[in-house]
GROMACS .gro file of C-alpha atoms in nm:
model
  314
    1UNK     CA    1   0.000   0.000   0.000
    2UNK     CA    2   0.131   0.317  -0.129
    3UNK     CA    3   0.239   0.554   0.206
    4UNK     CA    4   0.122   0.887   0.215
    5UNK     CA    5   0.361   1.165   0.244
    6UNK     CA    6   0.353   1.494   0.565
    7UNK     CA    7   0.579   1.749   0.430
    8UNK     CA    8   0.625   1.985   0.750
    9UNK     CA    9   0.811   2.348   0.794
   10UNK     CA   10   0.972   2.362   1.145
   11UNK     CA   11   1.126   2.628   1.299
   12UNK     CA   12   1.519   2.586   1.363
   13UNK     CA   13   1.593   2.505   1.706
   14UNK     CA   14   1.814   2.773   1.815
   15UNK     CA   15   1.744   3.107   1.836
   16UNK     CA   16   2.106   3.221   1.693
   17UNK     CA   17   2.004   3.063   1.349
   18UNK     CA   18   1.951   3.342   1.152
   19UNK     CA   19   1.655   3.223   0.874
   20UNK     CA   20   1.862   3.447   0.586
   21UNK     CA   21   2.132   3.209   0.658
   22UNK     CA   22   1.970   2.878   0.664
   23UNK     CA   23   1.879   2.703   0.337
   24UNK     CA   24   1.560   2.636   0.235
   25UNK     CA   25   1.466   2.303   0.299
   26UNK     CA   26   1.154   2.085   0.441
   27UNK     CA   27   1.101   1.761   0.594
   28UNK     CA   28   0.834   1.497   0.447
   29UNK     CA   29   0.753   1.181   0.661
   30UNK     CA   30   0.608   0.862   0.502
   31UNK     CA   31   0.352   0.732   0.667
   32UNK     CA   32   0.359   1.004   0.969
   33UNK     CA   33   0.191   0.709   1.173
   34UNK     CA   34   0.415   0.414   1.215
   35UNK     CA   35   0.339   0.092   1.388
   36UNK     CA   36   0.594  -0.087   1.666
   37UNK     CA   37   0.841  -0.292   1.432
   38UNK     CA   38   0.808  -0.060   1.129
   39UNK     CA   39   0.958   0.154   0.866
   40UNK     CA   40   0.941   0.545   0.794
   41UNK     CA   41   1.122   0.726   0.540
   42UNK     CA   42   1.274   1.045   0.601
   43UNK     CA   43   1.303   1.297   0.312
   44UNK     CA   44   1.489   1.651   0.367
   45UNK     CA   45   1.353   1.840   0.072
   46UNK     CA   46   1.607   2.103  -0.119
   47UNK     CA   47   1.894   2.116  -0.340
   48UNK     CA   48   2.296   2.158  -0.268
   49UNK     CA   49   2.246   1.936   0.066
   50UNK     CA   50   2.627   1.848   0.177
   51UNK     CA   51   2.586   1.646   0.457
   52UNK     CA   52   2.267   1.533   0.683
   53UNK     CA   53   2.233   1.297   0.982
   54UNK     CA   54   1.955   1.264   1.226
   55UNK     CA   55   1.933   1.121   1.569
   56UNK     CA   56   1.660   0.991   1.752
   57UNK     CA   57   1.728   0.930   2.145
   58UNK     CA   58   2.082   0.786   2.136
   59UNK     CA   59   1.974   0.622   1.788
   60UNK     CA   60   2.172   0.764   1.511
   61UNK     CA   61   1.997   0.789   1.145
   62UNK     CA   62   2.202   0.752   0.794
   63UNK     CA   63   2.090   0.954   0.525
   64UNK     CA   64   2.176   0.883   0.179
   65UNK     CA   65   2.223   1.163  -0.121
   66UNK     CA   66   1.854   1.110  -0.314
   67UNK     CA   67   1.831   1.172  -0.694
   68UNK     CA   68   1.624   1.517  -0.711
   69UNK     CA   69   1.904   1.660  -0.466
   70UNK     CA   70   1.795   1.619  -0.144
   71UNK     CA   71   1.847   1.312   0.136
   72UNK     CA   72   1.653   0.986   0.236
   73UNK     CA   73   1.668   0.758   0.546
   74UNK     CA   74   1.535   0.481   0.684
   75UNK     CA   75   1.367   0.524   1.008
   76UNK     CA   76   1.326   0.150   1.208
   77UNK     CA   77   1.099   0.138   1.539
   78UNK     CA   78   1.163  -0.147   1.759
   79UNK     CA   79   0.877  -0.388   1.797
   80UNK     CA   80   0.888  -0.269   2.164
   81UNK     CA   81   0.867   0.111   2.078
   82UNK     CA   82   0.710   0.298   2.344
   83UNK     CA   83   0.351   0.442   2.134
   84UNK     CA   84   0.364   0.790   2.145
   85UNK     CA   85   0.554   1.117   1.921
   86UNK     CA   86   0.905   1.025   1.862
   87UNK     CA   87   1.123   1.325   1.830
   88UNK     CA   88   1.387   1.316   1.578
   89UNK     CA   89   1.635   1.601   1.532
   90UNK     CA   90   1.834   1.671   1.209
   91UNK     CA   91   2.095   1.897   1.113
   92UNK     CA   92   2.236   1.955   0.752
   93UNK     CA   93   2.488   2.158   0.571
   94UNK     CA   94   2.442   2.293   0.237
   95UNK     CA   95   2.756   2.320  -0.024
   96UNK     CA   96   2.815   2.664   0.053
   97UNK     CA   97   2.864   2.598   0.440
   98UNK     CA   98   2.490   2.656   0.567
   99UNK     CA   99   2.413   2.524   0.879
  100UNK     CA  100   2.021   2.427   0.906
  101UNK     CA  101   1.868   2.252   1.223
  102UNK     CA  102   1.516   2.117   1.249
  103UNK     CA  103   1.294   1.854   1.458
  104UNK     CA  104   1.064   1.647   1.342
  105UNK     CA  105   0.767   1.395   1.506
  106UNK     CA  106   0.666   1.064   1.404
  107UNK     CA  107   0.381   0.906   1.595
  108UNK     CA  108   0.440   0.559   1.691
  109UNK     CA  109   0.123   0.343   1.674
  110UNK     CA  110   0.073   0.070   1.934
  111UNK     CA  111   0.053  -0.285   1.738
  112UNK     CA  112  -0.106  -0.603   1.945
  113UNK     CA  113   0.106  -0.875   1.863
  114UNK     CA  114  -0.041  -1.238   1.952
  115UNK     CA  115   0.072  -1.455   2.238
  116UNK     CA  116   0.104  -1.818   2.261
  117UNK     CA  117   0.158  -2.024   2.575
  118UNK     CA  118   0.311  -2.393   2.524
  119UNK     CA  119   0.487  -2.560   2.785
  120UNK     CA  120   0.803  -2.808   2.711
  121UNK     CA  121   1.031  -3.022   2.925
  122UNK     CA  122   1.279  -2.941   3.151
  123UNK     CA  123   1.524  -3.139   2.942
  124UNK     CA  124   1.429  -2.896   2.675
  125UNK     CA  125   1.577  -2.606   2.878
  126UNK     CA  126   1.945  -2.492   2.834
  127UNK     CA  127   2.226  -2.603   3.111
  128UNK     CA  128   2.460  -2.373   3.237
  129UNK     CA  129   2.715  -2.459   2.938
  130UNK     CA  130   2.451  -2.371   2.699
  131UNK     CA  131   2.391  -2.118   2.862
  132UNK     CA  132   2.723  -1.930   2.875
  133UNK     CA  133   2.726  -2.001   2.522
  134UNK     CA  134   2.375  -1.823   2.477
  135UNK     CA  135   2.486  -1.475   2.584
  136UNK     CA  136   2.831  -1.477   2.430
  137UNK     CA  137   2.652  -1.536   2.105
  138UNK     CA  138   2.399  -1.274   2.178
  139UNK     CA  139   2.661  -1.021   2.266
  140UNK     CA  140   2.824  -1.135   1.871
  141UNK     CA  141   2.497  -1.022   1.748
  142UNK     CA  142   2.515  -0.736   1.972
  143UNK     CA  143   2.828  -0.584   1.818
  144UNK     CA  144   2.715  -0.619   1.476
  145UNK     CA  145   2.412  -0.372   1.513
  146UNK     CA  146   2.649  -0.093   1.662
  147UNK     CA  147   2.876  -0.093   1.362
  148UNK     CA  148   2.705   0.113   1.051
  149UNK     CA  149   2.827   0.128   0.675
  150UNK     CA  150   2.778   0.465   0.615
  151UNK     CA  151   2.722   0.413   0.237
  152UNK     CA  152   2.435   0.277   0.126
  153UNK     CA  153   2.456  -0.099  -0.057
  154UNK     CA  154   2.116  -0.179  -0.159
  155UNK     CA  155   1.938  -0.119  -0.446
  156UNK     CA  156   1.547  -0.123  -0.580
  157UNK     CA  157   1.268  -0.316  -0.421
  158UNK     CA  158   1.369  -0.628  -0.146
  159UNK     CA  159   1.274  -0.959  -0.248
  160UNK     CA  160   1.112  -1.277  -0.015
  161UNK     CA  161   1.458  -1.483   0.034
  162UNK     CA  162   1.217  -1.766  -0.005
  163UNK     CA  163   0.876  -1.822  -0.192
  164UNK     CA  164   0.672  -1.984   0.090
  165UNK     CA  165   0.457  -1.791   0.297
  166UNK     CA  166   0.517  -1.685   0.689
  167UNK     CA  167   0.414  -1.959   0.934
  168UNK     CA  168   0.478  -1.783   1.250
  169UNK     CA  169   0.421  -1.385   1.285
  170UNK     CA  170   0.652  -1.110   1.401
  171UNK     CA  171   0.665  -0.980   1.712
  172UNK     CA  172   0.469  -1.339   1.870
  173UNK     CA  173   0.506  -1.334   2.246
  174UNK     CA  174   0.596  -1.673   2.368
  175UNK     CA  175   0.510  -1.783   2.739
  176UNK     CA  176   0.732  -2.121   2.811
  177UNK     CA  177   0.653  -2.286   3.109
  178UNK     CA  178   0.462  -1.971   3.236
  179UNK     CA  179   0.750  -1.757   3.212
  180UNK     CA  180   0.755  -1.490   2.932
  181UNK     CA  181   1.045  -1.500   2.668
  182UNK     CA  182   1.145  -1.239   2.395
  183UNK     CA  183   0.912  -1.195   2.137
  184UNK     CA  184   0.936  -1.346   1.783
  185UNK     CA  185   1.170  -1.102   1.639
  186UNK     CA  186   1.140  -1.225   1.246
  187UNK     CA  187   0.904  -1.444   1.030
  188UNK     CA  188   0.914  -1.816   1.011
  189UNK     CA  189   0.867  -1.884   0.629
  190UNK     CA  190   0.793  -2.191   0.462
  191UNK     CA  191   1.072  -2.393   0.309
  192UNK     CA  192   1.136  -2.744   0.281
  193UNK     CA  193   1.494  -2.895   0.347
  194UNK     CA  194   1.739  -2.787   0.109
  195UNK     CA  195   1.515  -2.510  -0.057
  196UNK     CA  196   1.737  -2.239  -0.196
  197UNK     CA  197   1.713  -1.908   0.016
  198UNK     CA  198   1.844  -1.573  -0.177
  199UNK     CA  199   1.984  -1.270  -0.047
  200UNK     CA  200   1.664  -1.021   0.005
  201UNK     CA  201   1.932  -0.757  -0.163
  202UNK     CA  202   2.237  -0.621  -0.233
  203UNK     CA  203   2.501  -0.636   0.056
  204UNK     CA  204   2.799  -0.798   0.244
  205UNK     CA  205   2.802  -1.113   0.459
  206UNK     CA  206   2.940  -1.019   0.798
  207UNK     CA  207   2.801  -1.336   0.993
  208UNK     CA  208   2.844  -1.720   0.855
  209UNK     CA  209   2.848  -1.891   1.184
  210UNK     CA  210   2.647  -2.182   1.391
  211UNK     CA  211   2.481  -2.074   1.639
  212UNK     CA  212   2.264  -2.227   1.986
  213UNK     CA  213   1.953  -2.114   1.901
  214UNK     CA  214   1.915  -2.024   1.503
  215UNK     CA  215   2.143  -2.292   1.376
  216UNK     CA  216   2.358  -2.201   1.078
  217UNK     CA  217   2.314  -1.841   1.047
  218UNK     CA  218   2.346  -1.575   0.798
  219UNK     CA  219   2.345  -1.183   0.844
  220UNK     CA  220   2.390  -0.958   0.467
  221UNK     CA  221   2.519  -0.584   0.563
  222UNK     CA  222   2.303  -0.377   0.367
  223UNK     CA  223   2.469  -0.021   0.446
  224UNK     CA  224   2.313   0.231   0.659
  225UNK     CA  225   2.297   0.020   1.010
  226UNK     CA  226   2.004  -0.225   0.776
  227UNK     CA  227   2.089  -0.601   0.812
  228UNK     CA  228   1.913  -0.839   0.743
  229UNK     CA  229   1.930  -1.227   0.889
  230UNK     CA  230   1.898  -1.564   0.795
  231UNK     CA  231   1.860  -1.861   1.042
  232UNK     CA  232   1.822  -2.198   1.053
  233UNK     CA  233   2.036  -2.302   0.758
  234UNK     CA  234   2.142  -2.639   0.603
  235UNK     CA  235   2.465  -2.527   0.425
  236UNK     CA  236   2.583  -2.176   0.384
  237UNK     CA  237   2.626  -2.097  -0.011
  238UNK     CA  238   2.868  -1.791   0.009
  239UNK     CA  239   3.173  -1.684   0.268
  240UNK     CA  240   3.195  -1.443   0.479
  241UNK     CA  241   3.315  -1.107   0.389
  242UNK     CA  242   3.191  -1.152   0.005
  243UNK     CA  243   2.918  -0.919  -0.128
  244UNK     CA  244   2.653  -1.081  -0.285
  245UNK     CA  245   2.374  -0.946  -0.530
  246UNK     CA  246   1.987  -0.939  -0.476
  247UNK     CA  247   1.854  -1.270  -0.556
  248UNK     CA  248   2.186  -1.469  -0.483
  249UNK     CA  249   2.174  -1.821  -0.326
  250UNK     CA  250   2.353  -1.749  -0.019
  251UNK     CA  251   2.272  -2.076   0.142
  252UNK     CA  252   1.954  -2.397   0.186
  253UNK     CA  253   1.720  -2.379   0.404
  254UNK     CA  254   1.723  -2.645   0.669
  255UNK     CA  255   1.597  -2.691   1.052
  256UNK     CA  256   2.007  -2.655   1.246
  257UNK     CA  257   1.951  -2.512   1.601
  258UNK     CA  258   1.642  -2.509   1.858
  259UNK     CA  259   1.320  -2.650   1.604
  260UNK     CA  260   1.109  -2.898   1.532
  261UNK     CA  261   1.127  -2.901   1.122
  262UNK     CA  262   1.216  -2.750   0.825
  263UNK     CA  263   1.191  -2.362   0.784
  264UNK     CA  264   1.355  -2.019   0.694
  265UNK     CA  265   1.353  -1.776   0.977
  266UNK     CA  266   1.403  -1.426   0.823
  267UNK     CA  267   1.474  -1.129   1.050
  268UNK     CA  268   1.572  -0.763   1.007
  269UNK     CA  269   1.769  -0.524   1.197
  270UNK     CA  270   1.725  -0.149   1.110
  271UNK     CA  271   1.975   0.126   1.322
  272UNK     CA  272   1.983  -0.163   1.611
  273UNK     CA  273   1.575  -0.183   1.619
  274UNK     CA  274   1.394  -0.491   1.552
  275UNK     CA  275   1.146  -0.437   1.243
  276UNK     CA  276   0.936  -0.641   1.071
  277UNK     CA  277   1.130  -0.765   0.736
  278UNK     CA  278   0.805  -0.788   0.547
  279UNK     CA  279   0.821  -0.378   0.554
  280UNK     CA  280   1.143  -0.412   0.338
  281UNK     CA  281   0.892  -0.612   0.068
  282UNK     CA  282   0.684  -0.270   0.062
  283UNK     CA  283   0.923  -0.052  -0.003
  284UNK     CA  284   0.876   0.073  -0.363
  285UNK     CA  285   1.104   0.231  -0.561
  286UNK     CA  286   0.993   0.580  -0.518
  287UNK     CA  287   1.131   0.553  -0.159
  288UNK     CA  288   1.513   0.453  -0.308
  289UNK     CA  289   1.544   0.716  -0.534
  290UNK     CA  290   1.998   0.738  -0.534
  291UNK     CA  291   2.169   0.442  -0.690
  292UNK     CA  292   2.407   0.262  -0.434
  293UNK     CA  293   2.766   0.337  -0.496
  294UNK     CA  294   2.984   0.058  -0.630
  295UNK     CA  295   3.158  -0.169  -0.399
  296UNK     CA  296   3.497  -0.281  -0.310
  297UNK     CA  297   3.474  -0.680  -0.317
  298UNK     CA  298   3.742  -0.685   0.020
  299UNK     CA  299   3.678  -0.762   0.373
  300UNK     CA  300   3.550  -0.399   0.576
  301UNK     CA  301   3.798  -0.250   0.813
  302UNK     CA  302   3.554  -0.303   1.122
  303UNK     CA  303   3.596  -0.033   1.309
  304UNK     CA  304   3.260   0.113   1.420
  305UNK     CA  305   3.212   0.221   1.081
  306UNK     CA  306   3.263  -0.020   0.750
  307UNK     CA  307   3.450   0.160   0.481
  308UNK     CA  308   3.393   0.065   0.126
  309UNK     CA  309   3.625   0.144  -0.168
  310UNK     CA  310   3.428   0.212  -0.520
  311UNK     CA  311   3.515  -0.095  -0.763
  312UNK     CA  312   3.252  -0.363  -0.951
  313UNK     CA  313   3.040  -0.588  -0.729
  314UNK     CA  314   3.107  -0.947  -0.834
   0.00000   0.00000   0.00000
């Protein structure tokens, strides 16, 4: 469903900012309503735009250079957002040294996600080993999300890494045993052993590892702090560090770590939030309006931000 657009003039935050000075440029939010888990796109409006970030709490937004001139971003809300106006504050410079500051508001929408309450056997439940190995893993993951390619990789609409359809929704609350567990971050899709899974888009692997819980696992870098993840694999297709193209086989789809059969879980990671990777299948083309750059086919200098030299992607 086609979002529509709020184009908003703010006033600059400080009072020092002299409007003469400051270049002329708006702010249009798509959709202005978002629910818990999904996407908004940012759009600063205006020509000779130099540089633009936004931040968000401690959350730092990338912008990318857009094709009529002015800058884009992705906006992720965590499936846990609190509902409410989220303020997010940019500031720009324009080619001939402008400064320009502004705030914006998204509202954040309140989404019920279903629960479901099964209970298993204590043999099911990790030991202490298992669980030492849990939390190192989860700090791996961790890591990853605070490290952000500042250029963007992607390019054109995401595709389903797999045909089938989701079997278990995002953002499911599980109750074990009575106790309440972290909600179903991704979407369990349909795929029997062996099924080819493709990379939803352009970008570099920067996880190929087993793991206790999702099995043979798969993150692709897609630049701009988006990832997106892969679990649950029977063989991995491509290696780590290598860029791949959208619709690559990047690995099989199998049932490695904690579950009962055959199936592709697909996640997404946007600035650190957990979003709902079906959003990436909505995103049309008007919201990706810059080409990515070219990229370097050579393992990223990780150093809290990937750098990326221009050359062909294989």
């Amino acid at each position: 469903m086609k979002a529509a657009w709020s184009v908003t003039l703010l006033l600059a935050l400080p009072a020092s900012f002299s409007f003469a000075a400051e270049p002329d440029w708006t702010i249009a939010i798509a959709p202005a309503e978002v629910p818990q888990g999904g996407i908004a796109q940012l759009r600063v409006l205006g020509s000779d735009i130099a540089a633009m970030k936004g931040v968000h709490g401690k959350t730092e937004i990338t912008f990318f250079p857009a094709a009529d001139g002015g800058a884009l971003a992705l906006l992720g809300l965590d499936l846990e957002q609190r509902p409410g106006p989220l303020e997010i504050r940019l500031q720009g410079r324009s080619a001939r040294g402008e400064s320009w500051k502004r705030a914006a508001t998204v509202d954040v929408k309140a989404q019920e996600f279903p629960t479901e309450t099964i209970s298993v056997s204590a043999a099911f439940e990790p030991d202490r080993a298992a669980l030492k190995r849990i939390e190192k893993e989860k700090a791996e993951f961790t890591r990853l999300w605070n490290i952000q390619t500042s250029r963007r990789l992607w390019e054109g609409r995401f595709v389903a890494p797999v045909p089938g359809a989701s079997s278990a929704t995002f953002g499911l609350r599980r109750v074990i045993n009575g106790l309440a567990r972290a909600p179903h971050d991704g979407v369990d899709m349909k795929a029997s052993l062996g099924a080819q899974v493709v990379a939803a888009n352009n970008g570099r692997v920067v996880l190929r590892d087993n793991f206790f819980f999702s099995g043979n696992s798969l993150v692709l870098d897609h630049g701009g702090g988006l990832y997106t993840l892969y679990f649950h694999l029977s063989e991995f297709r491509v290696e780590k560090n290598s860029l791949v193209r959208k619709g690559d086989a990047i690995g099989l789809a199998g049932m490695t770590g904690r579950v009962t059969g055959p199936h592709l879980h697909w996640a997404a990671r946007l600035n650190g939030a957990r979003i709902d990777p079906m959003e990436l299948l909505a995103i049309g083309e008007e919201r990706q309006q810059a080409p990515p750059p070219r990229l370097a086919d050579q393992p990223p200098a990780e150093t809290g931000e990937r750098q990326e030299k221009e050359s062909k992607m294989h």
